[in-house]
mmCIF file of C-alpha atoms in Angstrom:
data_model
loop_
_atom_site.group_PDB
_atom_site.id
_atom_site.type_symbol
_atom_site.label_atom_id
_atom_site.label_comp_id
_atom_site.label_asym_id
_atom_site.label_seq_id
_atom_site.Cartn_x
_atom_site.Cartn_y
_atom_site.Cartn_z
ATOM 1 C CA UNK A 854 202.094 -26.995 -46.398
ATOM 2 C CA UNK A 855 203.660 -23.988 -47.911
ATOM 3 C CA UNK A 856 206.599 -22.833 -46.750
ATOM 4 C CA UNK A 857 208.070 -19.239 -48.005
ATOM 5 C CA UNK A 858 211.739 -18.913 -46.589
ATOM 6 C CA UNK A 859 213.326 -21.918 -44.527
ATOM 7 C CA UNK A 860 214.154 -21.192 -40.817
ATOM 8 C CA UNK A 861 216.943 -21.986 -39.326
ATOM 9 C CA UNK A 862 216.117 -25.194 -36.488
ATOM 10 C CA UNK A 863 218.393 -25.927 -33.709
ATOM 11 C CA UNK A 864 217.544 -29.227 -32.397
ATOM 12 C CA UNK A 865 220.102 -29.687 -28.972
ATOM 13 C CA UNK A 866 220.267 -33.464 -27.888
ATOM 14 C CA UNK A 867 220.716 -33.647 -23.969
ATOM 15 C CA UNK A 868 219.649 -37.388 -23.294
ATOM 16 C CA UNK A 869 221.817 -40.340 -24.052
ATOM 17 C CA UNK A 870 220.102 -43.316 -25.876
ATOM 18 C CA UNK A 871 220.671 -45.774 -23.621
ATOM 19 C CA UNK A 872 218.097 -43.843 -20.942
ATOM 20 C CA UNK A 873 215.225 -43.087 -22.843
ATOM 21 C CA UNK A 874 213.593 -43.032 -25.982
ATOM 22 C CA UNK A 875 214.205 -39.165 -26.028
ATOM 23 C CA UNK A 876 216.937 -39.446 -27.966
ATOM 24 C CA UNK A 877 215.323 -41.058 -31.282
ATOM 25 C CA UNK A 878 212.214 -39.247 -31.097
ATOM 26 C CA UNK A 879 214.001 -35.827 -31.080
ATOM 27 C CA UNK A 880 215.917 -37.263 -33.798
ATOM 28 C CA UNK A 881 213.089 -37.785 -35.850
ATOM 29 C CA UNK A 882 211.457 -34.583 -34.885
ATOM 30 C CA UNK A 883 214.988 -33.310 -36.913
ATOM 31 C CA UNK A 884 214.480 -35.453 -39.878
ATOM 32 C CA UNK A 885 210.785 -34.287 -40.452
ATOM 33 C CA UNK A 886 211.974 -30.497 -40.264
ATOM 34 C CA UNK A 887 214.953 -31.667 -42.819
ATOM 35 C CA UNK A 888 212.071 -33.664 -44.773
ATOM 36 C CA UNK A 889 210.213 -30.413 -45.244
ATOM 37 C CA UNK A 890 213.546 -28.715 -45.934
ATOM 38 C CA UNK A 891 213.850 -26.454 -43.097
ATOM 39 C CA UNK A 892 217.406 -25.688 -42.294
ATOM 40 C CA UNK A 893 218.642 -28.298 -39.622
ATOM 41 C CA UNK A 894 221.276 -27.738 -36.673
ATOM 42 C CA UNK A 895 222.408 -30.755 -34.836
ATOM 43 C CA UNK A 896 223.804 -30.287 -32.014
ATOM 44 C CA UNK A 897 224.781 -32.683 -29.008
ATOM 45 C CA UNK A 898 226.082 -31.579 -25.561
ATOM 46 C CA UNK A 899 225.527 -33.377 -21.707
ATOM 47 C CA UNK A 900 224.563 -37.002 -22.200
ATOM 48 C CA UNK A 901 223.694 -36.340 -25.449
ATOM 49 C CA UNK A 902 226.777 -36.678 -26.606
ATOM 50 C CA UNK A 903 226.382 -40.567 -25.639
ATOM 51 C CA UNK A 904 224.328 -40.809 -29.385
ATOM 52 C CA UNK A 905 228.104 -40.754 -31.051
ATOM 53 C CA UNK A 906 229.590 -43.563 -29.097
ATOM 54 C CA UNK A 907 230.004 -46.593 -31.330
ATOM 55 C CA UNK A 908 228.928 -48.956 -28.925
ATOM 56 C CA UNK A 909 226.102 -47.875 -26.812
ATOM 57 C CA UNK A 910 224.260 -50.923 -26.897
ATOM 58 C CA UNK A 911 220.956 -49.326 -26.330
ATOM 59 C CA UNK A 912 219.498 -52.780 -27.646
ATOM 60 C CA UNK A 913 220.284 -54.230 -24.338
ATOM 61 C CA UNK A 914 217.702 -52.043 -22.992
ATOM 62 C CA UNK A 915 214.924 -52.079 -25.640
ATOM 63 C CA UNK A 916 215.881 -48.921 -27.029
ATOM 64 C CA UNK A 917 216.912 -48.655 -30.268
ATOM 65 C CA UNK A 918 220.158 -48.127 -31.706
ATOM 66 C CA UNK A 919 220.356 -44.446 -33.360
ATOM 67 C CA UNK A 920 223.744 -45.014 -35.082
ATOM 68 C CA UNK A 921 222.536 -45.684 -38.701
ATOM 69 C CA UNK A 922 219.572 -42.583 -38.625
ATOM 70 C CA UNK A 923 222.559 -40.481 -37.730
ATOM 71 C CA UNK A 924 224.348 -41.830 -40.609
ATOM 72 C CA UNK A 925 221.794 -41.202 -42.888
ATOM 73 C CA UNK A 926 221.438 -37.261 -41.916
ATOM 74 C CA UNK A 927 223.870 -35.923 -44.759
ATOM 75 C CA UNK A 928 220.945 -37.823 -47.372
ATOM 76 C CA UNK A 929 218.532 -34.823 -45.775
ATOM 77 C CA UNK A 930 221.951 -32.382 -45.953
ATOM 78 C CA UNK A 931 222.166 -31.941 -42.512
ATOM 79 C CA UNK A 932 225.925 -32.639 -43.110
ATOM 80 C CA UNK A 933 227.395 -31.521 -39.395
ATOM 81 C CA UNK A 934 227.256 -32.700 -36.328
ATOM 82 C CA UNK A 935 227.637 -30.058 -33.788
ATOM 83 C CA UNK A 936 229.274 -31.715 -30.806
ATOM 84 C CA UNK A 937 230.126 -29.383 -27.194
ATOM 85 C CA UNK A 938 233.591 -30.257 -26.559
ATOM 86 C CA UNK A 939 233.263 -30.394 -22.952
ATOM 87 C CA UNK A 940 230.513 -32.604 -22.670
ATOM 88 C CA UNK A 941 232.416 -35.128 -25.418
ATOM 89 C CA UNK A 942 235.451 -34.975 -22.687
ATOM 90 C CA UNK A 943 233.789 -35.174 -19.591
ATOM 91 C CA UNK A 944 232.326 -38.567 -20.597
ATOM 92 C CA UNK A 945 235.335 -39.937 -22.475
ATOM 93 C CA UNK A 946 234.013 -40.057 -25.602
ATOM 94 C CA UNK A 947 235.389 -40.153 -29.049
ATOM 95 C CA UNK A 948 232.563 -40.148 -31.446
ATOM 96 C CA UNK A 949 232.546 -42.682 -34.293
ATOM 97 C CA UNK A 950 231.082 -40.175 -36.898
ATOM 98 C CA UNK A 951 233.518 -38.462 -39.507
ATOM 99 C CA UNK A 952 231.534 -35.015 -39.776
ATOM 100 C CA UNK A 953 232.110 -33.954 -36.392
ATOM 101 C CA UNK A 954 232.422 -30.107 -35.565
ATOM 102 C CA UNK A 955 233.427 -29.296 -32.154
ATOM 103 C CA UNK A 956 232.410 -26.289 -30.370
ATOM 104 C CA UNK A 957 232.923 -25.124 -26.798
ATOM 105 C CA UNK A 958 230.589 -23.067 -24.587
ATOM 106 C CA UNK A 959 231.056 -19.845 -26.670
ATOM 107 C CA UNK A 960 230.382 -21.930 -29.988
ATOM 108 C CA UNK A 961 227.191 -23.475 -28.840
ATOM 109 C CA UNK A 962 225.767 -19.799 -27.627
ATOM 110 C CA UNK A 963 226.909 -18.775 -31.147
ATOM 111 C CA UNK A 964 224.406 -21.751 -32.534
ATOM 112 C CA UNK A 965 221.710 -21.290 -30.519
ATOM 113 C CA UNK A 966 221.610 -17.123 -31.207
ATOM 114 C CA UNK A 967 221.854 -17.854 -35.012
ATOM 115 C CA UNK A 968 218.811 -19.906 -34.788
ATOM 116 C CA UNK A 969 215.100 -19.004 -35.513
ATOM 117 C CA UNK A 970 214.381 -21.936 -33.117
ATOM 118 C CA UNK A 971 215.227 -24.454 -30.676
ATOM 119 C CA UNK A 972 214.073 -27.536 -29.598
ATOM 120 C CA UNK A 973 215.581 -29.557 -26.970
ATOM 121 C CA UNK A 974 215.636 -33.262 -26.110
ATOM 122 C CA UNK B 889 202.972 -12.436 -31.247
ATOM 123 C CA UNK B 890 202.295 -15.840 -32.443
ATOM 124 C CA UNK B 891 203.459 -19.059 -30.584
ATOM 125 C CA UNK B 892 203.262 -23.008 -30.565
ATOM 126 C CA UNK B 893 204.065 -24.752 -27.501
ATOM 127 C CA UNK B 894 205.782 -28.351 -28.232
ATOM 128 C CA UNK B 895 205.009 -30.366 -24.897
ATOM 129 C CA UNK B 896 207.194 -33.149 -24.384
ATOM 130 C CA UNK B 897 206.453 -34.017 -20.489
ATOM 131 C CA UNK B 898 203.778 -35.810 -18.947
ATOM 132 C CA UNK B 899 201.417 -34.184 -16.122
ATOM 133 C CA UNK B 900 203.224 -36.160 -13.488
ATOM 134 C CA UNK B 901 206.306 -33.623 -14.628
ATOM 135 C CA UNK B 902 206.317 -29.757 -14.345
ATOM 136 C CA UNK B 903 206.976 -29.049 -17.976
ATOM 137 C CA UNK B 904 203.384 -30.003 -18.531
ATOM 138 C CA UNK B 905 201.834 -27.514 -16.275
ATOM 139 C CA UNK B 906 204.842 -24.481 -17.517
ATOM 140 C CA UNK B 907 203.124 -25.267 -20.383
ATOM 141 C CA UNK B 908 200.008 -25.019 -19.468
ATOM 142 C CA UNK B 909 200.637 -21.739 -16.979
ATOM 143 C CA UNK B 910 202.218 -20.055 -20.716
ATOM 144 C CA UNK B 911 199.641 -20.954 -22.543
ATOM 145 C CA UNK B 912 197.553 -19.218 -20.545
ATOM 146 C CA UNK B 913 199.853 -16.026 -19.439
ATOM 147 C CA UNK B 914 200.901 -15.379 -23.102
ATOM 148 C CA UNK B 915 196.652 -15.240 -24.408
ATOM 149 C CA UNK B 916 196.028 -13.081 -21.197
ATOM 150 C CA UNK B 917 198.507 -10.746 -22.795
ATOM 151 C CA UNK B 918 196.902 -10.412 -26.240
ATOM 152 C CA UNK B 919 199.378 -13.654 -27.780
ATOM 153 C CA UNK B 920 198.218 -16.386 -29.859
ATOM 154 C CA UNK B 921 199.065 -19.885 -29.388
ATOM 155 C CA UNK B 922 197.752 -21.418 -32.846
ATOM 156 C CA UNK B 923 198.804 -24.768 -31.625
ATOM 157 C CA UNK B 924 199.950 -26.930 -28.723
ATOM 158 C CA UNK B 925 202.187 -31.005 -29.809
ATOM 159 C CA UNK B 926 202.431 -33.155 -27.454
ATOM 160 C CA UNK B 927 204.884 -35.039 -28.036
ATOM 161 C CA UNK B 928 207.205 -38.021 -26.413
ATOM 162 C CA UNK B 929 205.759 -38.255 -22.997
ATOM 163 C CA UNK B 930 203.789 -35.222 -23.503
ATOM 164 C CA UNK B 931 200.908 -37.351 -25.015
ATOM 165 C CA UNK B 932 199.558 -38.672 -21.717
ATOM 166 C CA UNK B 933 198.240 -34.827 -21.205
ATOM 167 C CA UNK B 934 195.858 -36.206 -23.841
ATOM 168 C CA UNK B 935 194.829 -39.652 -21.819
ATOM 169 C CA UNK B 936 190.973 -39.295 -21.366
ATOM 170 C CA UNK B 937 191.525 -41.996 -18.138
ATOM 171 C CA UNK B 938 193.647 -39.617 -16.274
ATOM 172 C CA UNK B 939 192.360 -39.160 -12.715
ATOM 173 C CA UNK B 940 194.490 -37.568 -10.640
ATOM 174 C CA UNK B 941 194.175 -37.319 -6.813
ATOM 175 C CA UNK B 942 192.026 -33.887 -5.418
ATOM 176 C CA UNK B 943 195.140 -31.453 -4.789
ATOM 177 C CA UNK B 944 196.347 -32.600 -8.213
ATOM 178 C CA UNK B 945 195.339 -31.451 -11.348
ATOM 179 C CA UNK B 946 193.465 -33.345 -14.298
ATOM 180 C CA UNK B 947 195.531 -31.568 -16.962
ATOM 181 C CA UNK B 948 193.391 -32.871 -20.256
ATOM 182 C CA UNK B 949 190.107 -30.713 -19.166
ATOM 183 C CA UNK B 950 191.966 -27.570 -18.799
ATOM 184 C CA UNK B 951 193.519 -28.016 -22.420
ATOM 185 C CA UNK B 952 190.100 -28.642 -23.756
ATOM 186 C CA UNK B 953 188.759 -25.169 -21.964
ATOM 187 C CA UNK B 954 191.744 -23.544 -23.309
ATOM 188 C CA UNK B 955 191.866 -25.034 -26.636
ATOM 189 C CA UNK B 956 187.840 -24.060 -27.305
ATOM 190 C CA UNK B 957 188.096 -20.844 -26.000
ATOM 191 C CA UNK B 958 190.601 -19.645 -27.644
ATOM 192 C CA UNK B 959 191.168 -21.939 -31.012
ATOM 193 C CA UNK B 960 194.039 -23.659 -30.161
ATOM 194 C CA UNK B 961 195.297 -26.555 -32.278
ATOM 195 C CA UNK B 962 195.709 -29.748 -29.828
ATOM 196 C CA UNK B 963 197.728 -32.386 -31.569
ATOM 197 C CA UNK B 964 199.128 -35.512 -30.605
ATOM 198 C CA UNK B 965 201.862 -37.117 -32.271
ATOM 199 C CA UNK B 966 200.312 -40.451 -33.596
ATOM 200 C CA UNK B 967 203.544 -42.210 -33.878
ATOM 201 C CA UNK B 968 204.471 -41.515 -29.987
ATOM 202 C CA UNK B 969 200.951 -41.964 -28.783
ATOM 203 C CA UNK B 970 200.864 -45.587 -30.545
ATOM 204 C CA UNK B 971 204.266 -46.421 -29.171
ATOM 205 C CA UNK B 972 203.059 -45.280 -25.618
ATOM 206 C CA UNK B 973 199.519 -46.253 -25.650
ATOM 207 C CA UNK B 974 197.537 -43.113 -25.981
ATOM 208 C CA UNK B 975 195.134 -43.611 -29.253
ATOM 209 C CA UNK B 976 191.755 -42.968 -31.082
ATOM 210 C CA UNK B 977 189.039 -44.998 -32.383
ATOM 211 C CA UNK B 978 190.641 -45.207 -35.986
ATOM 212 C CA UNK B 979 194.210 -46.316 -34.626
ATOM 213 C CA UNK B 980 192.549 -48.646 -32.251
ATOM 214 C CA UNK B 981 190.753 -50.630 -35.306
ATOM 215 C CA UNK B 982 193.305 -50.245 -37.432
ATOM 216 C CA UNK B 983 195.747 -52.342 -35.126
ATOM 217 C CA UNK B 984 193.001 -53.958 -33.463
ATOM 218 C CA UNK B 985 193.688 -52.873 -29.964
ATOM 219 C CA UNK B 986 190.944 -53.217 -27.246
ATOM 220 C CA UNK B 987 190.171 -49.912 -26.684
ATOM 221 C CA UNK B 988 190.690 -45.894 -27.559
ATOM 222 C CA UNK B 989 191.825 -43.290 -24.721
ATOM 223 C CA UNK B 990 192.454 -39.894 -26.424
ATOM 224 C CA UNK B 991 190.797 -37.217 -24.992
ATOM 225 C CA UNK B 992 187.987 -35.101 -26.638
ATOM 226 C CA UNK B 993 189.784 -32.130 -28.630
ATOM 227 C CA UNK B 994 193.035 -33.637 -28.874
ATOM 228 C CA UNK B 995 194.029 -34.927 -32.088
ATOM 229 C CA UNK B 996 196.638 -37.767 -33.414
ATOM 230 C CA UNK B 997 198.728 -36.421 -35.944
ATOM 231 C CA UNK B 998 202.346 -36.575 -37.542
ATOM 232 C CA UNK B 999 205.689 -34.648 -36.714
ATOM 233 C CA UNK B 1000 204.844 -32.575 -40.044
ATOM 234 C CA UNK B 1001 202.673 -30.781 -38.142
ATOM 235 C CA UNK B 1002 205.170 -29.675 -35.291
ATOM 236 C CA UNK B 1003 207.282 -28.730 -38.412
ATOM 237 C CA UNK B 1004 204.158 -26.497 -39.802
ATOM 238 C CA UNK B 1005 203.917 -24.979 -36.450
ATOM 239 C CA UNK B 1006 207.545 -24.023 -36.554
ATOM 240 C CA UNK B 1007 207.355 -22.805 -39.677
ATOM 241 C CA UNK B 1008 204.018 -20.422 -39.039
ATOM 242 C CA UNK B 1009 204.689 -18.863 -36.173
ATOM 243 C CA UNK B 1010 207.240 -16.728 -34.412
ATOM 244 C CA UNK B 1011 208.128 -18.486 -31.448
ATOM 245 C CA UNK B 1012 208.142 -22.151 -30.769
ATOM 246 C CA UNK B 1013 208.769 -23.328 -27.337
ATOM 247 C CA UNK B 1014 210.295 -26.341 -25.859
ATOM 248 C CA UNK B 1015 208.588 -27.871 -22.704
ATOM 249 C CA UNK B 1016 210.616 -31.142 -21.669
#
């Protein structure tokens, strides 16, 4: 595949990983885009913001545990993880991960305008 | 303009048919859709067993009309099609599974193909 410039991917997680598999297969939706070194937006907001929570326990359900592949994103420098504020609060949530940015309504608009594209799952 | 569609519903849900109803609203207006990935749920669009009840629609056949009309690109992601049970004849011996389902004109392919649509054309759009 040849790729001239690199676009700019939002990829907006809505679904916690304890309800579906939605959540791992839009994550690695992500890392193929990061894999062919498109530039990668993470961002988490509703339930989504359930992928941070150290102990999810998807396992309990037969859905697998997304904790480490989120880890691993700064090896495919996707080195942020965009999380909506409200969402985070709503839910009680205080995400594990050290590379946290937090945004709030007007931040995630911002995010979503500065990309070329946006997927959502 | 140019667009890809990325499908990630199954025809029981309405992001299927959106999909479907865009598809065919933006190549009545002179658009291209160079490819259509179905992808988490969205691969049962591509079941070949699906049959619906009469006031429902079997989705699959009017992808296929679409898709050799017009040129469209109908992939499948292979890695959520194995997981959910929608395969070809190749996966099928190559995990030695009783049978193959995928519709004619859909094909099983990897995410670096919904990447490659991304990348090729100007707007990609989100059905969940």
């Amino acid at each position: 595949m040849s790729v001239t410039t690199a676009k700019t991917l939002a990829y907006v997680f809505r679904q916690s990983p304890s309800a579906s598999i939605a959540a791992k297969e839009g994550l690695d939706a992500l890392l193929a885009a990061a894999a062919f070194e498109q530039t990668v937006v993470a961002i988490f907001m509703g339930d989504g913001v359930w992928q941070l929570h150290g102990d999810i326990n998807a396992h309990a359900l037969a859905l697998p545990d997304l904790t480490r592949q989120l880890a691993a994103l700064p090896l495919y420098d996707v080195d942020k993880l965009y999380v909506h504020q409200p969402s985070a609060e709503a839910r009680g949530i205080k995400p594990i991960q050290k590379n946290i940015v937090w945004i709030d309504d007007a931040g995630l608009s911002q995010l979503l305008d500065n990309a070329d594209q946006v997927l959502i799952f | 303009m140019k667009y890809a569609l990325l499908v990630f519903s199954s025809p029981t849900h309405n992001g299927a048919h959106s999909a479907l109803a865009f598809a065919r609203a933006a190549l009545a207006q002179g658009h291209q859709v160079a490819r259509v990935f179905f992808y988490g749920d969205g691969v049962f669009n591509a079941s070949l067993l699906q049959h619906p009840p009469q006031d429902e629609t079997a989705i699959h056949g009017h992808w296929q009309a679409l898709a050799s009309a017009h040129g469209i690109d109908l992939v499948v992601c292979i890695a959520a099609g194995l997981r959910r049970g929608i395969v070809d004849s190749q996966e099928a011996d190559r995990y030695q599974l009783p049978a193959h389902n995928i519709a004619e004109g859909f094909q099983l392919s990897g995410l670096g193909q919904l990447v490659e649509a991304g990348v090729t054309v100007d707007r990609l759009i989100t059905f969940g």
